[in-house]
Short mmCIF file of C-alpha atoms and ligand atoms in Angstrom, two decimals:
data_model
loop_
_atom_site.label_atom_id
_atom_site.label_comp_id
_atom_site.label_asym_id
_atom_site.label_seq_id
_atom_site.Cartn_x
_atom_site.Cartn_y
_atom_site.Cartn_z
CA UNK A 180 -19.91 -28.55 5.30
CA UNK A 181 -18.99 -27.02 8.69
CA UNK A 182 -17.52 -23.51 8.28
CA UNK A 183 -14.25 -22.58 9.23
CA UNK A 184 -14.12 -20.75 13.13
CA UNK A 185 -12.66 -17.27 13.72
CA UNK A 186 -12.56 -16.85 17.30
CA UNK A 187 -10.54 -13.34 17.16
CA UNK A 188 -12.12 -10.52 14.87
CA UNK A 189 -10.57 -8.59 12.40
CA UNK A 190 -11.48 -4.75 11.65
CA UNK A 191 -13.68 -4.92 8.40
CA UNK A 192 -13.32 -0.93 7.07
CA UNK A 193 -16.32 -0.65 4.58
CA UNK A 194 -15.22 1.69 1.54
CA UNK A 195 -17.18 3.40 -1.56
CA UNK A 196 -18.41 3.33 -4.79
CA UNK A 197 -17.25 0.10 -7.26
CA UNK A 198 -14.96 -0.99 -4.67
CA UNK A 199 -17.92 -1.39 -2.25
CA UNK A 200 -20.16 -3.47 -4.69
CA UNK A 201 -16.65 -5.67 -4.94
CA UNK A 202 -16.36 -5.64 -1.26
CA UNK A 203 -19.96 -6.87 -0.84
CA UNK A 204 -19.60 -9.80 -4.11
CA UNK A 205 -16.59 -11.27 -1.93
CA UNK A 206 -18.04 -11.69 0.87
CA UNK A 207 -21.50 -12.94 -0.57
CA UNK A 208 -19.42 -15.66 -2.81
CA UNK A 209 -16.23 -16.32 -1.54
CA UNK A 210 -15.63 -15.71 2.13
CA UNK A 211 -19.09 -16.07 3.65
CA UNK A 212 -20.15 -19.50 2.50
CA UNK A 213 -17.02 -20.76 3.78
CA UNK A 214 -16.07 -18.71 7.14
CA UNK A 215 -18.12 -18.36 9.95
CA UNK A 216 -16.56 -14.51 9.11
CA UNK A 217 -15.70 -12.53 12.76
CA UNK A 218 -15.14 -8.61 11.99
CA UNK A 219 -15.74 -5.80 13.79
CA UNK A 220 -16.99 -3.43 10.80
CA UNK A 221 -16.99 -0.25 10.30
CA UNK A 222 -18.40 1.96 7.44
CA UNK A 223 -15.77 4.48 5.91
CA UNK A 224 -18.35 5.40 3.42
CA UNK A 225 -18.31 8.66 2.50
CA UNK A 226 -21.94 9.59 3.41
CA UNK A 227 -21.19 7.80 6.87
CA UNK A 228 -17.84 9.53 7.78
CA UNK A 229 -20.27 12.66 7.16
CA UNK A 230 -22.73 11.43 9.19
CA UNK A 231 -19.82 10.85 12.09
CA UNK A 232 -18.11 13.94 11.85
CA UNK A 233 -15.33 11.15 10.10
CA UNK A 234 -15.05 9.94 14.03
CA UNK A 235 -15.43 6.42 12.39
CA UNK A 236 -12.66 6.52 10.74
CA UNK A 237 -10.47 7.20 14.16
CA UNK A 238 -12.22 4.35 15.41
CA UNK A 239 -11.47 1.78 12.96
CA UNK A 240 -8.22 3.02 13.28
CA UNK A 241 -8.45 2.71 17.39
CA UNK A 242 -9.74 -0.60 16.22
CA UNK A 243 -6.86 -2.01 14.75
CA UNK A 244 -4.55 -0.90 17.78
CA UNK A 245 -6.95 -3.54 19.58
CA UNK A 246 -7.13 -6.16 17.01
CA UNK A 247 -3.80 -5.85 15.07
CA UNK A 248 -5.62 -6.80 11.72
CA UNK A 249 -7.59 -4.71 9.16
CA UNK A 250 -9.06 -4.66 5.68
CA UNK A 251 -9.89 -1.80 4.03
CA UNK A 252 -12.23 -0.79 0.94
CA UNK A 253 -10.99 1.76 -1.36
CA UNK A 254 -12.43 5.26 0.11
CA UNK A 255 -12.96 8.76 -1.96
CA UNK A 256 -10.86 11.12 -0.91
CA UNK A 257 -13.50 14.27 -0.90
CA UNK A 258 -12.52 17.35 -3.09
CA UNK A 259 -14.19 20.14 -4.33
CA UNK A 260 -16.65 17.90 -6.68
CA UNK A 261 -17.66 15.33 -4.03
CA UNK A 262 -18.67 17.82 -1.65
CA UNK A 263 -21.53 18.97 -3.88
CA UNK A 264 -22.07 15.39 -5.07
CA UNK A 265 -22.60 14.40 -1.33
CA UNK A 266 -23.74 17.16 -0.21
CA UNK A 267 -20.58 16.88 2.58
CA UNK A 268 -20.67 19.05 5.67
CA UNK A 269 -16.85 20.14 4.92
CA UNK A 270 -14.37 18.25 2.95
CA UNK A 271 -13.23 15.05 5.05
CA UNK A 272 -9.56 14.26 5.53
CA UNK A 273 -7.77 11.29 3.32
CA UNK A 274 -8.87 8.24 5.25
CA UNK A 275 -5.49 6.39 5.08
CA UNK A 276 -3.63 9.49 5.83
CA UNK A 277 -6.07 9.94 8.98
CA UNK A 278 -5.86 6.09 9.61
CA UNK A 279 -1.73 6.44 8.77
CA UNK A 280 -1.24 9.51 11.18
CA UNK A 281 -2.76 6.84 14.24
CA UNK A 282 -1.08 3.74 13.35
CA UNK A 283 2.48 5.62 12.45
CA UNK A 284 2.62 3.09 9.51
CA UNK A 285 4.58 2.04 6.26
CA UNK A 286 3.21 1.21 3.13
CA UNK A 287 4.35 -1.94 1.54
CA UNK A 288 2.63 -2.61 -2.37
CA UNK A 289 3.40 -5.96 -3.28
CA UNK A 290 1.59 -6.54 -7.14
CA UNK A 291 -0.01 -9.73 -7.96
CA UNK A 292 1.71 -11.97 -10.76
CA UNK A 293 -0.05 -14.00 -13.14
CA UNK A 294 1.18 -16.60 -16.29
CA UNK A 295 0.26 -14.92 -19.43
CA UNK A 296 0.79 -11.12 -18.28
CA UNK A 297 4.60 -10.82 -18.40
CA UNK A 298 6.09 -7.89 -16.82
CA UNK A 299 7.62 -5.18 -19.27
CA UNK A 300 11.00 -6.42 -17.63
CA UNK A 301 11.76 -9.72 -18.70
CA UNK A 302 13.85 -11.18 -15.86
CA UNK A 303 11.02 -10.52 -13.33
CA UNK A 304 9.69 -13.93 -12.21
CA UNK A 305 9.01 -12.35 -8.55
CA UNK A 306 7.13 -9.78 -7.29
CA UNK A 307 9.20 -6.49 -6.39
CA UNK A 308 7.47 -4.99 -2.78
CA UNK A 309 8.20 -0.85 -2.76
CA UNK A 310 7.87 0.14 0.44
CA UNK A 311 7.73 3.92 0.76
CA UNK A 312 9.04 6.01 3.30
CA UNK A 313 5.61 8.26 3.54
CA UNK A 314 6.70 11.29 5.93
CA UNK A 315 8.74 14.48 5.55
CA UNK A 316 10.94 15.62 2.86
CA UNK A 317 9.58 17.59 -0.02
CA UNK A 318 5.91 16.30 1.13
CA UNK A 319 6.40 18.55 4.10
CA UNK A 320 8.68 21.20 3.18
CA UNK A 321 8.49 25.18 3.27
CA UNK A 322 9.68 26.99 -0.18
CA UNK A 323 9.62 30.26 -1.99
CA UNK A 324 10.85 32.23 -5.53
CA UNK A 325 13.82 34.04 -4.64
CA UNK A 326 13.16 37.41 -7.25
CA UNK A 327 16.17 39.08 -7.39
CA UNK A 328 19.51 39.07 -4.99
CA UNK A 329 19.41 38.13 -1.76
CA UNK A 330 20.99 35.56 0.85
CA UNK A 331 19.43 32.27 1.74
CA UNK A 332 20.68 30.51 4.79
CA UNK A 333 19.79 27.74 6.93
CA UNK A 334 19.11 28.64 10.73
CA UNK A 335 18.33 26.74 13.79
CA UNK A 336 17.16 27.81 17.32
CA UNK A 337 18.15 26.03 20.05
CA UNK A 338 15.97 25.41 23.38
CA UNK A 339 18.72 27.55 25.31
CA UNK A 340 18.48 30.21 22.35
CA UNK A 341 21.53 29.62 20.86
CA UNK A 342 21.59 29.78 16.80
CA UNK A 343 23.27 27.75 14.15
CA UNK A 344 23.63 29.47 11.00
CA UNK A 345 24.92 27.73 7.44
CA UNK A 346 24.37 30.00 4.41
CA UNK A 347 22.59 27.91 1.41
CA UNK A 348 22.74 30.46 -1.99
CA UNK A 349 23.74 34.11 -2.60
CA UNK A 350 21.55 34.78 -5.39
CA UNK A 351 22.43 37.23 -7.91
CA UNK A 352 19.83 39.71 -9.69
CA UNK A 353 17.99 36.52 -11.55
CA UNK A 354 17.29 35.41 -8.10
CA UNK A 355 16.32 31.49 -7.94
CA UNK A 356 14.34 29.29 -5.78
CA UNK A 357 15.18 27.61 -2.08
CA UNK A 358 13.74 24.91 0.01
CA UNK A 359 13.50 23.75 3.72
CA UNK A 360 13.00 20.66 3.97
CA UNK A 361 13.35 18.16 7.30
CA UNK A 362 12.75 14.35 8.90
CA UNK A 363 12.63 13.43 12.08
CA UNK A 364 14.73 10.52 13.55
CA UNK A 365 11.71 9.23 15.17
CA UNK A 366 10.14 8.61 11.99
CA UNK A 367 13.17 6.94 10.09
CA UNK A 368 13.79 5.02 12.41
CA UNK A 369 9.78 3.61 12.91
CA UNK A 370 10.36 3.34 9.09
CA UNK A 371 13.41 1.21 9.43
CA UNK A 372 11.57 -1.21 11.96
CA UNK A 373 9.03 -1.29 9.77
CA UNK A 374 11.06 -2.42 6.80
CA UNK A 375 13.03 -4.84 8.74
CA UNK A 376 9.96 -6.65 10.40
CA UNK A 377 7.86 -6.72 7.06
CA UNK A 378 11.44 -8.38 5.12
CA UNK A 379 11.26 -11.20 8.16
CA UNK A 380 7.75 -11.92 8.09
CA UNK A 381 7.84 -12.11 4.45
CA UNK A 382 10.98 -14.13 4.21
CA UNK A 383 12.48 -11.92 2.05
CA UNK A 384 15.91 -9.65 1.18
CA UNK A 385 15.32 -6.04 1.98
CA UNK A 386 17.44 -3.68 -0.21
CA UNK A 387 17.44 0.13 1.09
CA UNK A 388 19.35 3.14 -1.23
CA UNK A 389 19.86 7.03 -0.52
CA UNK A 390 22.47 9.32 -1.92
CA UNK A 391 24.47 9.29 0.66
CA UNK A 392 27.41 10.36 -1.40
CA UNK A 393 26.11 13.54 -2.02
CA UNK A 394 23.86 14.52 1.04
CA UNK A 395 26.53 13.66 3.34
CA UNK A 396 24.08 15.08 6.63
CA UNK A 397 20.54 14.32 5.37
CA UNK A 398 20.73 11.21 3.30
CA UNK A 399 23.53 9.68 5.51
CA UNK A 400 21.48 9.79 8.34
CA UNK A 401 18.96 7.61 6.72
CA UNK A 402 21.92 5.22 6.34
CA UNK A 403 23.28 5.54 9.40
CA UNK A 404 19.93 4.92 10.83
CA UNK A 405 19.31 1.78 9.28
CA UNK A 406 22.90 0.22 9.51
CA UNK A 407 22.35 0.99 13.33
CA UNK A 408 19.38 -0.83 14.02
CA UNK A 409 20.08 -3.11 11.79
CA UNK A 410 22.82 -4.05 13.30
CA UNK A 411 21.70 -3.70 16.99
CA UNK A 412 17.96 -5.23 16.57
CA UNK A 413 17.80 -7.82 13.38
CA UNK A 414 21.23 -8.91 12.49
CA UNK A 415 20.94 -12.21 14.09
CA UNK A 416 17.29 -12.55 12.85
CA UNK A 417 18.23 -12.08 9.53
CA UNK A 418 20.80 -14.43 9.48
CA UNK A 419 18.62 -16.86 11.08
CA UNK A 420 15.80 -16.45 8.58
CA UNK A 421 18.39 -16.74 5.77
CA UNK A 422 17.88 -13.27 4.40
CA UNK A 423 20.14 -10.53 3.50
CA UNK A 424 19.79 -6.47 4.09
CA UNK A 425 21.38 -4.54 1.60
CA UNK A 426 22.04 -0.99 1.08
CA UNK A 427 23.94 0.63 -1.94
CA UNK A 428 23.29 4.19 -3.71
CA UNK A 429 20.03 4.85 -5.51
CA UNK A 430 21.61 5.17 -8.94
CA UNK A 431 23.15 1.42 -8.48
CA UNK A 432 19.75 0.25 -6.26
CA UNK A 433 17.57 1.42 -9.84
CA UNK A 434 20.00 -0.54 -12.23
CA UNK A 435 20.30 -3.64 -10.36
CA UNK A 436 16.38 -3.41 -10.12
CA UNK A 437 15.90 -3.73 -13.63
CA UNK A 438 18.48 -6.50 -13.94
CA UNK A 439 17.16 -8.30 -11.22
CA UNK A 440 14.25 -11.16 -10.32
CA UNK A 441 12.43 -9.65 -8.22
CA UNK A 442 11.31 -11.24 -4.89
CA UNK A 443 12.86 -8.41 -2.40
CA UNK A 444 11.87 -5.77 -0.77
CA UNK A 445 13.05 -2.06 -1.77
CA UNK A 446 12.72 0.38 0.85
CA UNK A 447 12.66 4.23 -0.43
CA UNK A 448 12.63 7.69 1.05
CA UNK A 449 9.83 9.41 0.28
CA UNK A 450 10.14 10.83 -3.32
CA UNK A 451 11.32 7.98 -4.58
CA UNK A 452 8.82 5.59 -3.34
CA UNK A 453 6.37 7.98 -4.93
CA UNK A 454 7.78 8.05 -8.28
CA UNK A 455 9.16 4.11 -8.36
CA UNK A 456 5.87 2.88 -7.08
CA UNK A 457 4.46 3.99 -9.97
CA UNK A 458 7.09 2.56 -12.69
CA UNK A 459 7.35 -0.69 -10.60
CA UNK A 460 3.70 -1.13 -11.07
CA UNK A 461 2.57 -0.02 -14.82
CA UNK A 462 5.68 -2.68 -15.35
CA UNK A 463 4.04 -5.14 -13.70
CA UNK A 464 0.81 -4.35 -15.66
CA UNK A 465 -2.19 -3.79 -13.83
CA UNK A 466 -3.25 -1.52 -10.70
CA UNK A 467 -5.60 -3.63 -10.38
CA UNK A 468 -3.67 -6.46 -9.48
CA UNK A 469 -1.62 -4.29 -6.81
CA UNK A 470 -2.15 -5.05 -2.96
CA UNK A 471 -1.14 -2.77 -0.21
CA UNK A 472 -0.13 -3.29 3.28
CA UNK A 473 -0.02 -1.09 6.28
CA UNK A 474 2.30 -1.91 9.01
CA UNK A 475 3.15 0.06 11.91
CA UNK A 476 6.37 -0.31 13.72
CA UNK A 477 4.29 -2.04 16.85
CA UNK A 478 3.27 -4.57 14.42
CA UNK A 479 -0.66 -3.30 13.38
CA UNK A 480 -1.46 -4.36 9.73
CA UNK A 481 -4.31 -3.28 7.35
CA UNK A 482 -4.12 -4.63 4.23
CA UNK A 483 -6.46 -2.73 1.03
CA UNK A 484 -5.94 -2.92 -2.79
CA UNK A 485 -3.53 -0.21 -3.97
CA UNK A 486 -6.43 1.19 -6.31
CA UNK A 487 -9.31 3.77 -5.82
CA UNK A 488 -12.76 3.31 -5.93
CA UNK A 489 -13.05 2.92 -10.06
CA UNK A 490 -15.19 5.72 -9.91
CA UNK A 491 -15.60 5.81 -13.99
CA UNK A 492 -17.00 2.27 -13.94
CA UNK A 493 -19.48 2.94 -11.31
CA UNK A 494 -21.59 5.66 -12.92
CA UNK A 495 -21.63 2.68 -15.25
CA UNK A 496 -23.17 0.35 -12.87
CA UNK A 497 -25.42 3.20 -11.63
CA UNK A 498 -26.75 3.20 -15.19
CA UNK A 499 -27.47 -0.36 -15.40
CA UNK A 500 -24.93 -1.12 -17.59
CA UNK A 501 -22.04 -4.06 -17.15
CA UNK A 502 -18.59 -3.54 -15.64
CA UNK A 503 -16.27 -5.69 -16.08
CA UNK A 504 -13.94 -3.97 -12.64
CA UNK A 505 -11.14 -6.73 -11.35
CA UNK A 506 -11.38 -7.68 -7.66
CA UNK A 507 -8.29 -9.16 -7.51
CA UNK A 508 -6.42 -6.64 -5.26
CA UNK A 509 -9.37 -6.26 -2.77
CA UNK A 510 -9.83 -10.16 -2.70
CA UNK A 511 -5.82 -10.28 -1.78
CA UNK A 512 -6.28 -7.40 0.64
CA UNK A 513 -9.14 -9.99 2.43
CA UNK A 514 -6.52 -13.05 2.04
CA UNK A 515 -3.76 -11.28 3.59
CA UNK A 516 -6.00 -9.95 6.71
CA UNK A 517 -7.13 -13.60 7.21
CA UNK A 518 -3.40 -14.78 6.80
CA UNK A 519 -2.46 -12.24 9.13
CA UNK A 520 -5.47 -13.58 11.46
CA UNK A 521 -4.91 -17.09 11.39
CA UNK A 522 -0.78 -16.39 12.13
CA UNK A 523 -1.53 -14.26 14.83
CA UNK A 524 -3.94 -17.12 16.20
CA UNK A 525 -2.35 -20.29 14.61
CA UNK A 526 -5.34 -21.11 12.89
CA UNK A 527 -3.83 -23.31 10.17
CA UNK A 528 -7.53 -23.66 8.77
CA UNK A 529 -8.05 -20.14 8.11
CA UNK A 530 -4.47 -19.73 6.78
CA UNK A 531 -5.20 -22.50 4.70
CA UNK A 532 -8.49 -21.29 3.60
CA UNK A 533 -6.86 -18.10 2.45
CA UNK A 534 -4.07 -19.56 0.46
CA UNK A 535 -6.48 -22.04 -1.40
CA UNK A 536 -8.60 -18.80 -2.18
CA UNK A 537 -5.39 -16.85 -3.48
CA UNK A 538 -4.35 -19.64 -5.85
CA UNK A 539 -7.52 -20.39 -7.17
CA UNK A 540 -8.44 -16.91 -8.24
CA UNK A 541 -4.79 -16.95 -10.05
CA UNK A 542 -5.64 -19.92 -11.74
CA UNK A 543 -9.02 -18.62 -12.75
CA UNK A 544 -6.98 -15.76 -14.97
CA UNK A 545 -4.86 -18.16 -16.32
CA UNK A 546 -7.19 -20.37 -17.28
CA UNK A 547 -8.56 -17.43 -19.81
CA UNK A 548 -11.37 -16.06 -17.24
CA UNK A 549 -10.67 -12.47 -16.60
CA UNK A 550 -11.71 -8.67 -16.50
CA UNK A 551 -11.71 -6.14 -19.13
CA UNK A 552 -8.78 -4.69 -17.77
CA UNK A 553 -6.49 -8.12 -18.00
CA UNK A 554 -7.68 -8.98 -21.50
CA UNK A 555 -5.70 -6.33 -22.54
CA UNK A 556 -2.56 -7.23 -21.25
CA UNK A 557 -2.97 -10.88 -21.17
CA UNK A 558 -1.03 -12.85 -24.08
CA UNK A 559 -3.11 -15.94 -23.21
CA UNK A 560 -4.35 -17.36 -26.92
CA UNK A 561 -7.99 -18.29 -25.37
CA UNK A 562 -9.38 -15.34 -22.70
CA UNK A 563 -12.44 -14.45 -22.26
CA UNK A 564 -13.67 -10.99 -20.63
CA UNK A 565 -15.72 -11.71 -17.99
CA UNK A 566 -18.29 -8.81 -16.02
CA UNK A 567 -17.44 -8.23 -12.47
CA UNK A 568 -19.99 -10.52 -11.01
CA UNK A 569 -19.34 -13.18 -13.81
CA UNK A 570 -15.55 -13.74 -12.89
CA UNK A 571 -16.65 -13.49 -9.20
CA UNK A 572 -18.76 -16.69 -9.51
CA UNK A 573 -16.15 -18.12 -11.61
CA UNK A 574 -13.81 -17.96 -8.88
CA UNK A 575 -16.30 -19.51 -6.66
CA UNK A 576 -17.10 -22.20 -8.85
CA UNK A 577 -13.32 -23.31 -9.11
CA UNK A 578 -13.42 -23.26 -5.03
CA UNK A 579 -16.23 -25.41 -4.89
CA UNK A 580 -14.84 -28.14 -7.75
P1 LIG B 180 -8.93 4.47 -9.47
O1 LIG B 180 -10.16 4.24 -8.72
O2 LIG B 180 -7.76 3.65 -9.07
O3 LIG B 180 -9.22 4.20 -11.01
C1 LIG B 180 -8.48 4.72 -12.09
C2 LIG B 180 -8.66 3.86 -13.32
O4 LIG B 180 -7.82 2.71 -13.21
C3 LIG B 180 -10.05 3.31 -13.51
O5 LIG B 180 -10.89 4.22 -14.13
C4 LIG B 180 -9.78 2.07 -14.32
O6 LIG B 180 -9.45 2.40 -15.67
C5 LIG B 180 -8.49 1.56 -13.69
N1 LIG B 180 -8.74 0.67 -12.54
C6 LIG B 180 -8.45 0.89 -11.25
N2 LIG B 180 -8.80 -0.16 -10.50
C7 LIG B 180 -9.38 -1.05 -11.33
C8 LIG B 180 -9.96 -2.33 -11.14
N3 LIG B 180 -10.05 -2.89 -9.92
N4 LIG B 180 -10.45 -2.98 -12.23
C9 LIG B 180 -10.38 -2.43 -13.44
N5 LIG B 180 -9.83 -1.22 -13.69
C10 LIG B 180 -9.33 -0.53 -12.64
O7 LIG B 180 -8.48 5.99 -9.40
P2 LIG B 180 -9.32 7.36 -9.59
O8 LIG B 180 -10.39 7.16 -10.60
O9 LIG B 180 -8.30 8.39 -9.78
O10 LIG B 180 -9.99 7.61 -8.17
C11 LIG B 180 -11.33 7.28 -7.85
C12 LIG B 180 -11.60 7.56 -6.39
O11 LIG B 180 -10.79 6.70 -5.61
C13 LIG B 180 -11.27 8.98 -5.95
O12 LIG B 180 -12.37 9.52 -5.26
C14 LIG B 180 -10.08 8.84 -5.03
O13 LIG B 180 -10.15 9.73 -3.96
C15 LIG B 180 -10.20 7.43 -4.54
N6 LIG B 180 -8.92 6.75 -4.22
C16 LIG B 180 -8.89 6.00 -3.09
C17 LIG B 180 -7.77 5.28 -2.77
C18 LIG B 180 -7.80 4.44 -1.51
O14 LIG B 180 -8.78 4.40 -0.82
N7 LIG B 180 -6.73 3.75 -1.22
C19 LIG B 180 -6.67 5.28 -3.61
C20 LIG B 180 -6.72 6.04 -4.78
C21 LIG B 180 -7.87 6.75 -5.08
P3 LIG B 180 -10.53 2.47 -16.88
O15 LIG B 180 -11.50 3.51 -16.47
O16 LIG B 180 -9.68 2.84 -18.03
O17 LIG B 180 -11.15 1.11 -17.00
MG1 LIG B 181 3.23 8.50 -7.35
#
């Protein structure tokens, strides 16, 4: 069998702990044997972004400006603990905010469905894709306790000196608390493109809610923002791909959520993305099954599993004993880099390749074979829990049939 020719690299981002074992398993099994595999790697290990001073992971990053297409391991984020356990220099940035600050991108998680796990909202056939506005707001805000009276008020200097004042509270002798908080227009609007090019590419509706009823300056603005490019920049592309944008308020956006099918895209400022990110996907049952996509408004992707590094199941391995960790969201974070890939190329083997991959690991789970992790969910009469490895080679042995 003649494997199948990548003449453009992607950027292969090596990660830690479980994740990396998966990482490895994939590419031993399922990618190697049938790819003549072209990536520029580079290790985001923890010990090696020691090593590197963590200049590695500003050139993977640099990498993907050059490439357009990434995959990327789950990497520890060091604290306090991991600095003695790795005996770290100093305790390395977040990797994806580092690789995030470079690429100026916007998270899309998109989960994974499967027959036999049924989302805790019935009329979800489709997979909901939360894409969260990840700058400003409370994330980068300046607050204080207010003890007693005082006057709160909003001020802005001007370059010519000139200064704006609004008062916010008068607080009385309980006092209270008060918060600056801020955007920029250069970074809702990069969100915006974002959102708009990931709903085309995709093929599908992109729905986008504030409360722009109440916050009349702040919130409208994200509106505004939207409806303007919108209307300037993908109007006629929308139309022409068949697919709607639609705004409405966030209270109406969360109950026509629930009430919906799924298959759209729902863009969210930043606290909300944070918080319905998380409902969207315990509803659709497993992190595990959750894949992530960067994209930056130039059109840069890096695709990685929405997970960590399942750091409780690899002291396991390190003891010898079996894990049974699901590599379904790091084995769609490969697909979608070598979907991305072949696109970009027109590689219709590749692309094909990837898609055949993608339903046949479905099919594996709903044939019964599965992780630890899906047994639990899955209402499947006949499952059977399979160790990492195990459902691995299962996959592969489907391929190969
Ligand atoms: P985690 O790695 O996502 O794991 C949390 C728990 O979720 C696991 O213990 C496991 O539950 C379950 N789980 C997650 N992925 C699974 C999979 N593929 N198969 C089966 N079960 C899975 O989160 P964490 O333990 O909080 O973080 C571990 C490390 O990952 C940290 O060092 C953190 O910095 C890093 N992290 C990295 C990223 C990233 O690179 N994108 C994201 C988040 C966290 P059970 O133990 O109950 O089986
Ligand atoms: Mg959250």
């Amino acid at each position: 069998m003649t494997k199948i020719k990548m003449p453009v690299p992607l950027v292969e981002m090596d990660g830690d702990e479980m994740t990396r074992i998966i990482w490895k398993m994939i590419k031993d099994y399922l990618l190697e044997p049938y790819i003549e595999l072209n990536t520029e790697y580079y290790d985001l290990g923890l010990t090696e972004r020691d090593k590197t001073d963590d200049s590695v992971t500003v050139a993977s990053a640099e990498a993907i400006k050059k490439y357009g297409v990434g995959v990327k391991c789950a990497t520890i984020t060091p604290n306090a603990q991991r600095v003695e356990e790795y005996d770290l220099k100093k305790m390395w940035k977040s990797p994806n905010g580092t690789i995030r600050e470079i690429l100026d991108g916007t998270v899309f998680r998109t989960p994974i469905l499967v027959n036999g796990i049924k989302p805790a909202v019935k009329t979800w056939e489709l997979p909901i894709t939360i894409a969260r506005h990840a700058f400003g707001d409370i994330y980068n805000a300046q607050e204080c306790e207010v003890d007693g009276e005082g006057t709160a008020e909003l001020v802005i200097t001007l370059p010519d000196g000139t200064v704006e004042r609004q008062q916010i509270a008068q607080f009385d002798e309980k006092g209270g608390v008060v918060r600056g908080m801020f955007n920029t227009t250069k970074s809702i609007e990069s969100f915006a493109e974002a959102c708009f090019n990931f709903a085309l590419d995709t093929k599908q509706e992109l729905w986008f809610a504030t409360k722009d009823t109440i916050s009349k300056q702040y919130h409208h603005s994200f509106k505004d923002i939207f409806q303007e490019i919108f209307d300037t920049k993908y109007k006629a592309k929308f139309e022409k791909a068949g697919i709607e944008y639609f705004y409405t308020l966030i209270d109406d956006a969360v109950a026509r959520v629930i009430r919906s099918n799924g298959g759209f895209i729902w863009a969210c400022m930043n606290y909300d993305g944070d918080v319905m990110s998380d409902m969207v996907a315990t509803a659709y049952g497993s992190l595990a099954m959750m894949t992530s996509v960067l994209v930056s408004p130039e059109g840069y992707y890096e695709y990685e599993a929405a997970h960590g590094t399942v750091t409780r199941h690899y002291y396991k391995h390190l003891k010898g004993e079996q894990t049974s960790t699901n590599c379904m969201a790091t084995l769609f974070a490969w697909t979608g880099a070598l979907k991305k890939r072949a696109e970009l190329d027109g590689n219709d083997e590749l692309a094909a390749f990837a898609t055949k991959l993608e339903k046949t690991s479905i099919e594996t789970i709903e044939d019964g074979f599965m992780t630890g992790d899906l047994v639990m969910l899955s209402e499947l009469d006949k499952k059977e829990k399979l160790t990492t490895e195990m459902f691995v080679k299962e996959i592969k042995k489907r391929l190969d049939a």
